[in-house]
Coordinates of C-alpha atoms in Angstrom, one line a residue:
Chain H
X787 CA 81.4 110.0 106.7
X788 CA 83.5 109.4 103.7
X789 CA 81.5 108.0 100.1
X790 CA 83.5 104.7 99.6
X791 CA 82.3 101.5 100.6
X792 CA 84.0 100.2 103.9
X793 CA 85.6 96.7 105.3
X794 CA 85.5 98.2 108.2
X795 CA 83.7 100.9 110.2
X796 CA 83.8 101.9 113.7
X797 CA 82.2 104.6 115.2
X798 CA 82.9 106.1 118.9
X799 CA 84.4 102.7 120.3
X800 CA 85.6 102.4 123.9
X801 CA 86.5 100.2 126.2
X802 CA 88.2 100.2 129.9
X803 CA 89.4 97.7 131.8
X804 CA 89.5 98.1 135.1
X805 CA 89.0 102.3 134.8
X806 CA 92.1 102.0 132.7
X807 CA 91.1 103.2 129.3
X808 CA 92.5 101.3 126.7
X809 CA 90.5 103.1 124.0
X810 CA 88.7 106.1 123.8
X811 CA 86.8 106.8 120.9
X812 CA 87.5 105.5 118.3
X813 CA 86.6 106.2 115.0
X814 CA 88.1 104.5 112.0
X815 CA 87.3 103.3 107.9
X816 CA 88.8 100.8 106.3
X817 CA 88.0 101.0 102.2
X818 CA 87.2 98.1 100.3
X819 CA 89.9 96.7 98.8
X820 CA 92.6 98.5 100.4
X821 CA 95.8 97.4 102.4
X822 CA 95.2 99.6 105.6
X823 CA 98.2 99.5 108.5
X824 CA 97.0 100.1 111.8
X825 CA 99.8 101.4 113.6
X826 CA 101.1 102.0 117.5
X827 CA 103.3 100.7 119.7
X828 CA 102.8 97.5 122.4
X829 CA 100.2 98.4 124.0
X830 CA 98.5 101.0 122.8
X831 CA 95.0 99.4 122.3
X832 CA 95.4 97.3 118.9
X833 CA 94.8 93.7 120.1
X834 CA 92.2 95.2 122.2
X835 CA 90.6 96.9 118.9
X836 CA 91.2 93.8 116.6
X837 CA 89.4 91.5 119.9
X838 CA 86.3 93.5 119.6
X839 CA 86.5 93.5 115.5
X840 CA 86.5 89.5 116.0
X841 CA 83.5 89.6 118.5
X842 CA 85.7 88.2 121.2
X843 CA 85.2 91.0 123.3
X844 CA 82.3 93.4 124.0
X845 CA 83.0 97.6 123.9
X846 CA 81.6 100.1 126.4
X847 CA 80.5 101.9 123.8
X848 CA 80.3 102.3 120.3
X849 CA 79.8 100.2 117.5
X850 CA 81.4 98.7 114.3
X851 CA 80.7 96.7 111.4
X852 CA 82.9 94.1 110.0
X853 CA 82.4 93.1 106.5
X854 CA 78.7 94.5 107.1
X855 CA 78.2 92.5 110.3
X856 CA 77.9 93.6 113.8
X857 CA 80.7 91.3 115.4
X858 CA 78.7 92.3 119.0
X859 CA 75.5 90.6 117.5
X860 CA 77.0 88.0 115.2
X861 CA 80.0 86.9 116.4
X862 CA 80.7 83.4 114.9
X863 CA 79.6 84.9 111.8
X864 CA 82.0 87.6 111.7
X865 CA 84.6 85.6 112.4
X866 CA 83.6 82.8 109.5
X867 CA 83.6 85.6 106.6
X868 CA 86.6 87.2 107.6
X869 CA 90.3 85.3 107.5
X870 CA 92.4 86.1 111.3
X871 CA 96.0 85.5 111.9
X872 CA 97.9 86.8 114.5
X873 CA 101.7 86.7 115.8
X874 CA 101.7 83.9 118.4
X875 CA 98.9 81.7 117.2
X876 CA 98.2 78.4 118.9
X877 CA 98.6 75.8 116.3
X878 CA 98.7 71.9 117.2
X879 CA 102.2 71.1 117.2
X880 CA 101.6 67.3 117.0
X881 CA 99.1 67.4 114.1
X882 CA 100.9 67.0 110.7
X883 CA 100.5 70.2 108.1
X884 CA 97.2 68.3 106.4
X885 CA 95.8 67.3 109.5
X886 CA 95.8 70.9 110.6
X887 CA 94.5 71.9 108.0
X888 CA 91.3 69.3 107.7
X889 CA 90.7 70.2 110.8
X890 CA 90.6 73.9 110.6
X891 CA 88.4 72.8 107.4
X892 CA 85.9 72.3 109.2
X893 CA 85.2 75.5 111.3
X894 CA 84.4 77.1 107.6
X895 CA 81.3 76.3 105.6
X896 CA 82.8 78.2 102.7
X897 CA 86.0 76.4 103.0
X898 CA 88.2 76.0 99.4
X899 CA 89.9 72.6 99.1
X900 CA 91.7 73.0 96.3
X901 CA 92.3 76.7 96.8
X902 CA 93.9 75.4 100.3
X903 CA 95.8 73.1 98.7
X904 CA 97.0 75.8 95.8
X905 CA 98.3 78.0 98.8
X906 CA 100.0 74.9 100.5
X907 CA 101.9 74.5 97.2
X908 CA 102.7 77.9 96.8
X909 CA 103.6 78.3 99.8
X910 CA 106.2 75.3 100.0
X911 CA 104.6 73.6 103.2
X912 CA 105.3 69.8 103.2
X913 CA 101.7 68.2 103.8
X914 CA 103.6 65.3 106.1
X915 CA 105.9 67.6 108.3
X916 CA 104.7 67.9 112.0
X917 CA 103.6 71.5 112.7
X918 CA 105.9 72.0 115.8
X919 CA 108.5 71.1 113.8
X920 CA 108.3 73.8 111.2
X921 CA 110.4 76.9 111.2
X922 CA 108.8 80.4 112.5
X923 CA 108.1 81.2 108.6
X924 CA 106.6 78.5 107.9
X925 CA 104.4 78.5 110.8
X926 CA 103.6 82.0 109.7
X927 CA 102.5 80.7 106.0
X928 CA 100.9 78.2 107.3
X929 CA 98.4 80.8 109.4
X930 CA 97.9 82.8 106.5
X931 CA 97.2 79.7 104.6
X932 CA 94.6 79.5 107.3
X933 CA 93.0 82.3 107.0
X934 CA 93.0 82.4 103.6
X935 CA 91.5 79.1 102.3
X936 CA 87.8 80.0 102.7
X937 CA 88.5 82.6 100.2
X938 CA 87.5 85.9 103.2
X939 CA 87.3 89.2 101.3
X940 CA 88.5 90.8 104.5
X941 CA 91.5 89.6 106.5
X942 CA 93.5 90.8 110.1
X943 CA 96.9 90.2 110.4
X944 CA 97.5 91.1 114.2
X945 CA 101.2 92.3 114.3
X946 CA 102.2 88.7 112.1
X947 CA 105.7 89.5 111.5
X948 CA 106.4 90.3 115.3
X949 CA 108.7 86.9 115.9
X950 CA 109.9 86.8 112.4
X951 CA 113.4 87.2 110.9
X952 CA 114.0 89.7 108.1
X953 CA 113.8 87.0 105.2
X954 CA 110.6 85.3 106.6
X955 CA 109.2 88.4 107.3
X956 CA 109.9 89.7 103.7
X957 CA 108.8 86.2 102.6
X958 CA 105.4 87.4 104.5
X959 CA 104.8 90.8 103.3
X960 CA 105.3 89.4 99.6
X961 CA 102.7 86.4 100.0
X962 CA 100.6 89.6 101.4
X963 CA 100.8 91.5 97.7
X964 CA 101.5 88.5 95.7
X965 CA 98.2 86.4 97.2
X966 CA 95.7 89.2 99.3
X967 CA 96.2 92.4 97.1
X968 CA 96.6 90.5 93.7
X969 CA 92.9 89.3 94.6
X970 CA 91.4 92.3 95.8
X971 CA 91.1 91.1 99.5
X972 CA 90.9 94.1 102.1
X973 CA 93.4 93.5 104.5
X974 CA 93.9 95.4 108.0
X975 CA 97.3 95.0 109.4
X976 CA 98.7 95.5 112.6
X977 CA 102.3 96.4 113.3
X978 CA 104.3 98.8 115.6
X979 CA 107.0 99.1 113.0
X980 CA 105.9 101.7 110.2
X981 CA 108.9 101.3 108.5
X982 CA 107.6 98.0 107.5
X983 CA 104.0 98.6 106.6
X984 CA 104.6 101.6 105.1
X985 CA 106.1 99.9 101.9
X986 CA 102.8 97.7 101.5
X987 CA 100.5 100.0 102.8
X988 CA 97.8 102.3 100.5
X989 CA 96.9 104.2 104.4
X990 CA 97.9 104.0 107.6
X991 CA 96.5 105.2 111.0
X992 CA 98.2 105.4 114.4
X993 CA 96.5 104.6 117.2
X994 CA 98.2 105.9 120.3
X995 CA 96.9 105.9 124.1
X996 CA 93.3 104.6 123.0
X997 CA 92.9 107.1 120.0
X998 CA 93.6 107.3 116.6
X999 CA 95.8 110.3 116.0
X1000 CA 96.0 110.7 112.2
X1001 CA 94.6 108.4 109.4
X1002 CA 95.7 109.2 106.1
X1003 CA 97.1 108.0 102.8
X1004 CA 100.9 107.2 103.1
X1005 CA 102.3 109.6 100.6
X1006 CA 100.2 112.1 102.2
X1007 CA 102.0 111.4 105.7
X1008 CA 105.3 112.1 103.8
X1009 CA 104.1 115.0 101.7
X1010 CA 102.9 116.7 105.0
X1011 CA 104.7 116.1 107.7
X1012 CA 107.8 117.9 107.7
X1013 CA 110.8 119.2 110.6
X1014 CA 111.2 122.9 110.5
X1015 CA 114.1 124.8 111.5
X1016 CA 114.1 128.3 112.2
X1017 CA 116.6 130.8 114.0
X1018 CA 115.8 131.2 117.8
X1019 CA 116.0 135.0 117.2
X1020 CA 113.2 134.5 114.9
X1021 CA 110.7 134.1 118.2
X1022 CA 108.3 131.8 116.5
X1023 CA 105.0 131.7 118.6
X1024 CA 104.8 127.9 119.3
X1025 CA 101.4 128.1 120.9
X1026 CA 100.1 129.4 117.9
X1027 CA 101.3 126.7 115.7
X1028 CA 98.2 124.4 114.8
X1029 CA 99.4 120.8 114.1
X1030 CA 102.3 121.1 116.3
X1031 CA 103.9 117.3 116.2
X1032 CA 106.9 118.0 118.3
X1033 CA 109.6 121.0 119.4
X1034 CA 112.9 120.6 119.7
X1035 CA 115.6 123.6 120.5
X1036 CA 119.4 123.6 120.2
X1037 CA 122.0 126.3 120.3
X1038 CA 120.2 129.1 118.2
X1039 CA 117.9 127.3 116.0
X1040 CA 114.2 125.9 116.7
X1041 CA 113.2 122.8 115.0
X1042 CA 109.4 122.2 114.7
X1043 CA 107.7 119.3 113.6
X1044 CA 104.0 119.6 112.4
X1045 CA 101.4 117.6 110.7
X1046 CA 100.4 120.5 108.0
X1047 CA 103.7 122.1 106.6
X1048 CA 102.1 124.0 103.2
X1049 CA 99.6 125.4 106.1
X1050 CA 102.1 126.4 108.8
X1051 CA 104.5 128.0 106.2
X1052 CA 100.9 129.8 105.0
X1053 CA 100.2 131.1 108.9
X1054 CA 103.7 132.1 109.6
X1055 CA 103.5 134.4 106.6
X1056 CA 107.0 136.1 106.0
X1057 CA 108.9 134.1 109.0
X1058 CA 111.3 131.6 106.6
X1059 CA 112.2 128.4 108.3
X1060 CA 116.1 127.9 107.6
X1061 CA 115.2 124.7 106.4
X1062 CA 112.7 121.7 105.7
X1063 CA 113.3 118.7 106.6
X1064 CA 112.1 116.0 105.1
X1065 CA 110.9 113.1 107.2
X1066 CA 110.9 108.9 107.3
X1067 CA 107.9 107.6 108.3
X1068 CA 109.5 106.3 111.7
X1069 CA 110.7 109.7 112.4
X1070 CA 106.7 111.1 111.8
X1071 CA 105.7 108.2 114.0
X1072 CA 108.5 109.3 116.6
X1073 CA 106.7 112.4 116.5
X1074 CA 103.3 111.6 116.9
X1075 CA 104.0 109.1 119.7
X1076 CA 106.1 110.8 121.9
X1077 CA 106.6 114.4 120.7
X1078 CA 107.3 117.5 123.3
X1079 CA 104.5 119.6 122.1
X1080 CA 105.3 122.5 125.2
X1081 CA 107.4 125.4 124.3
X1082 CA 111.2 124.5 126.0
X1083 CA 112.3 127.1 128.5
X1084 CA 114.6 129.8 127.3
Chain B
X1396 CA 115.9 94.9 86.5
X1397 CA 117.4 95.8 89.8
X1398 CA 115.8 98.0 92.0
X1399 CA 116.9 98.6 95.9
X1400 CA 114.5 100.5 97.9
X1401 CA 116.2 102.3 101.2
X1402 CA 113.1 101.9 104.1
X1403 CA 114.8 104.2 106.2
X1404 CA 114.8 107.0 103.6
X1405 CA 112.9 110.2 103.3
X1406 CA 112.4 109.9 99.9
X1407 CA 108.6 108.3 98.8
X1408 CA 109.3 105.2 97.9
X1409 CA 107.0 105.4 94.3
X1410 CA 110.3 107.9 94.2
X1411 CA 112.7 105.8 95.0
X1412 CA 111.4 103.7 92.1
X1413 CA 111.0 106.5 88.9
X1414 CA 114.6 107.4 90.5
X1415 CA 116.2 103.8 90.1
X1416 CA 114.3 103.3 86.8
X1417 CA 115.1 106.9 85.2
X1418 CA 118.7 106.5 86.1
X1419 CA 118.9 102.9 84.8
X1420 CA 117.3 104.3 81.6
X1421 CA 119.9 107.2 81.4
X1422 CA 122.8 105.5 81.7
X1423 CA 122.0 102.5 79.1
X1424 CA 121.5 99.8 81.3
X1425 CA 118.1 99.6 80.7
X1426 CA 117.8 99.9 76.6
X1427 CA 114.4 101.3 74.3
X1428 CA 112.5 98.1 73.6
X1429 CA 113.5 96.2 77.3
X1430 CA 110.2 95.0 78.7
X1431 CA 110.0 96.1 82.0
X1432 CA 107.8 93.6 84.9
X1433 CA 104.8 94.2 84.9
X1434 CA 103.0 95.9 88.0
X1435 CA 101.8 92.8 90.0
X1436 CA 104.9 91.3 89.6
X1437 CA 107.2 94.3 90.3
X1438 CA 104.6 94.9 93.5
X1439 CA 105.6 91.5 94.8
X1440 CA 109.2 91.1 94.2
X1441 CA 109.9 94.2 96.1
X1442 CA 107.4 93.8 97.9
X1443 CA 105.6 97.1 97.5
X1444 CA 102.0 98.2 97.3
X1445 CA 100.5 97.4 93.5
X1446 CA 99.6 101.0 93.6
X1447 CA 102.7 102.2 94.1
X1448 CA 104.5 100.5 91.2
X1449 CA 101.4 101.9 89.0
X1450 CA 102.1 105.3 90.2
X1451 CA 105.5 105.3 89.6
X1452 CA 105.0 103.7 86.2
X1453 CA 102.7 105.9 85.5
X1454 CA 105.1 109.0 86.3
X1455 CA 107.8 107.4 84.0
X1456 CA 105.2 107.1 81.5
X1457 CA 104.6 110.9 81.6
X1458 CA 108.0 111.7 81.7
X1459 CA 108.3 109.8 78.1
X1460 CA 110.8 107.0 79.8
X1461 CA 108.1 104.0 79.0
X1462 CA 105.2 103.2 77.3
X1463 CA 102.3 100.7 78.9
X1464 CA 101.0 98.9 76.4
X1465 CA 97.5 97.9 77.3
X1466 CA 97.9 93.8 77.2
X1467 CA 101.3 93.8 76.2
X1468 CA 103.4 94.6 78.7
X1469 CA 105.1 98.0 79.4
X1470 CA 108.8 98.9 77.8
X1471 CA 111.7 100.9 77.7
X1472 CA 110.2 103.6 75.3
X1473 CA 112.0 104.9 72.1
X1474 CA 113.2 108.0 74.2
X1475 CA 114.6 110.9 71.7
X1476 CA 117.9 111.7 72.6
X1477 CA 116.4 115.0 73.9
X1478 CA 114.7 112.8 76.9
X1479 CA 117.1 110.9 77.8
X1480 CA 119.3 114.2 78.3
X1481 CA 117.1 115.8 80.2
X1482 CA 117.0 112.4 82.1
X1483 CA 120.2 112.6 83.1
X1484 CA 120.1 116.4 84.1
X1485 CA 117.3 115.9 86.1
X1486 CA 119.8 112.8 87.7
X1487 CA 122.7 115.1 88.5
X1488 CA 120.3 117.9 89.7
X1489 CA 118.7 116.2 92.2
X1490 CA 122.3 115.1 93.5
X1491 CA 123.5 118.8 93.0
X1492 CA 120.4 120.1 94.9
X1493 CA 121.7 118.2 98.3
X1494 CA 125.2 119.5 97.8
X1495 CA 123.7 122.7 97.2
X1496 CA 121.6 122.9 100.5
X1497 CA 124.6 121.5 102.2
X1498 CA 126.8 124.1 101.4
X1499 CA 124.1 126.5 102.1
X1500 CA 123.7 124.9 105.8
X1501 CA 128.0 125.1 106.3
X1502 CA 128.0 128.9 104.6
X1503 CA 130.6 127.6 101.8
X1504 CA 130.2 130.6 99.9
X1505 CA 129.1 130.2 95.6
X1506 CA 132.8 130.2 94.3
X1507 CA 134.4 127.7 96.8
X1508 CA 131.5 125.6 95.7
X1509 CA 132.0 126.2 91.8
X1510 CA 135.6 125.3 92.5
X1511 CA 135.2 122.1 94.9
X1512 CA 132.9 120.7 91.9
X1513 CA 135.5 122.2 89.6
X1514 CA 138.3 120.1 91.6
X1515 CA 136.3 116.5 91.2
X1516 CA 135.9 116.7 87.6
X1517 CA 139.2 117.4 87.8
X1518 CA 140.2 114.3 89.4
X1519 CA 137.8 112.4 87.3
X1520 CA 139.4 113.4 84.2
X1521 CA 142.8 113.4 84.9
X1522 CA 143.8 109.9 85.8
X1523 CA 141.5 108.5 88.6
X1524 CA 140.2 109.2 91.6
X1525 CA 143.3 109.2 93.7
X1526 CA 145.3 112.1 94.8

């Protein structure tokens, strides 16, 4: 594949449960180093993906490599380099903040005591106050915290921010560039909500019914991906349109979404779109996800 | 420094950032000599990728509006008049572009246009905004 070194690496993955496919082949890279958002909406496979990263759950087929470790062969090992947090994590709500965090301590042979403490400091967490006391951001910085105290170069964030208000999840996000990126620490997070990891983001992939449908640099998504809206008299052959996100018709005009526009505008030769259309990166998610790719009846 | 990015907006956000910057620039709120925060730190306040403050930095760098001083810090730069001009051209273009495109879309032909622009300076200049 691709020359840089890689986090992550998954070739061909799938996995069913109970003949439902939840993913079908899938193939991903995640470079060293970089902040990678793995996008798609509830249920379209990610915790699935990110169980089978962790070696908690075996594919059908396929394989990957986790920080250069099979998590199907060496599962506890996996999951002792790499640094896990995820949305509704089960903490000990009667354990005080240091208890919790001696006793997590001692999962990790290569776990930092005074780099856990740094973080606890940092990150404004009151070593005596009961953990089912704290508020939903604090819980949150305590996970990361977590995950972050046996110094992993690689760390998942399933979907973190999912129960989090604006401020706390802002508070998140910044603890993410201010501690993970700052120190060169690959991080794969999982969201449905582009908007949000698009800001933080170096690439981002969508994953949508058990396959990934575009992985590419953000900027890249935004240069590309454009709306455009030509004149129904203009009979634009839809079929022929490669890339073809999404069709939507009004009155007299034909609006096309598609994943290439420098090589549409190229294959439509002298047909001139009325106009371009510049996209957010919620609407080019919109269009991925649930687009009309069929030619609407006349 | 004060920078608002809009998520929702179709504009790249290392855009949204040479925008905010070049405009602050033009119109003398940021001054030759201000030092600017440095990447890591602009990156987290925001928060924003690291890579996408360097880029942007990086653009304003090439567009003459800052120097990065290796070490030092990175600055307002000692724009020639000339730059900051064409800074604020390029300002009022980009704004003039979306009018433009506008007017295109409602068929408003070239001289109503000249003359609706014509009427706002007008306004401006001739005791306030109000009719």
């Amino acid at each position: 594949m691709s020359n840089f070194t890689a986090d992550i690496r998954i070739e061909g993955l799938r996995k069913s449960f109970g003949g439902q496919d939840v993913l079908r082949d899938v193939n991903l890279e995640v470079p060293a180093g970089s902040i990678f958002g793995f996008l798609g909406l509830n249920g379209a496979g990610k915790t699935t993906l990110i169980r089978i990263l962790l070696g908690l759950l075996q594919p059908d087929a396929g394989r990957c490599a986790v920080a250069g470790i099979d998590p199907q062969v060496q599962p506890i090992e996996v999951r002792r380099r790499i640094g896990y947090m995820a949305e509704n994590q089960t903490m000990y709500s009667w354990m005080r903040v240091k208890e919790l965090i001696e006793w997590v301590a001692r999962f990790y042979p290569a776990w930092d005591a005074t780099s856990a403490e740094d973080l606890r400091k940092q990150m404004r967490l009151d070593p005596d106050q009961k953990v089912g006391a704290l508020s939903k951001g604090q819980t949150s910085r305590l996970a990361l915290l977590l995950a972050l105290a046996h110094r992993p170069k690689l760390v998942i964030l399933d979907d973190p921010t999912l129960a989090l208000d604006p401020i706390a999840r802002r508070d998140l996000l910044r603890d993410v560039i201010g501690h993970l990126q700052n120190q060169g620490i690959t991080v794969f997070f999982s969201s449905h909500l582009l908007y949000e990891i698009e800001p933080i983001c170096d690439r981002v992939a969508i994953l949508h019914d058990g396959r990934i449908l575009r992985c590419a640099p953000v900027d890249e998504l935004r240069e590309k991906v454009k709306r455009l809206v030509f004149q129904s008299s203009d009979r634009i052959d839809v079929a022929k349109l490669a890339g073809l996100l999404d069709i939507q018709s009004y009155d007299s005009q034909l609006a096309v979404t598609v994943e290439d526009v420098a090589a549409t505008r190229r294959a439509l030769g002298p047909i001139l779109p009325v106009r371009e259309v510049d996209l957010n990166l919620d609407e080019i998610f919109e269009a991925y996800v649930i687009g009309r790719r069929e030619a609407p009846h006349a | 420094m004060f920078i608002r990015l809009e998520s929702s907006s179709a504009v790249p956000i290392y855009r949204q950032i040479v925008d905010q910057i070049g405009y602050q620039i033009a119109n003398g709120t940021l001054q030759a000599g201000d030092r600017l925060p440095s990447v890591r730190e602009l990156a987290r306040r925001l928060p924003v990728n690291q890579n996408t403050v360097l880029k942007a930095y990086i653009l304003l760098e090439g567009d003459g509006l800052i120097s990065r001083r290796q070490g030092d810090g990175t600055f307002v730069a000692d724009a020639p008049p000339a730059t900051k001009k064409t800074e604020r051209l390029k300002q009022v273009a980009g704004i003039l572009g979306q009018a433009a495109a506008q007017a295109v879309h409602f068929e408003i032909s070239r001289p109503e246009l000249h003359q609706l622009l014509d009427e706002e300076i007008e306004k401006l200049t001739n005791g306030g905004r109000s009719p």
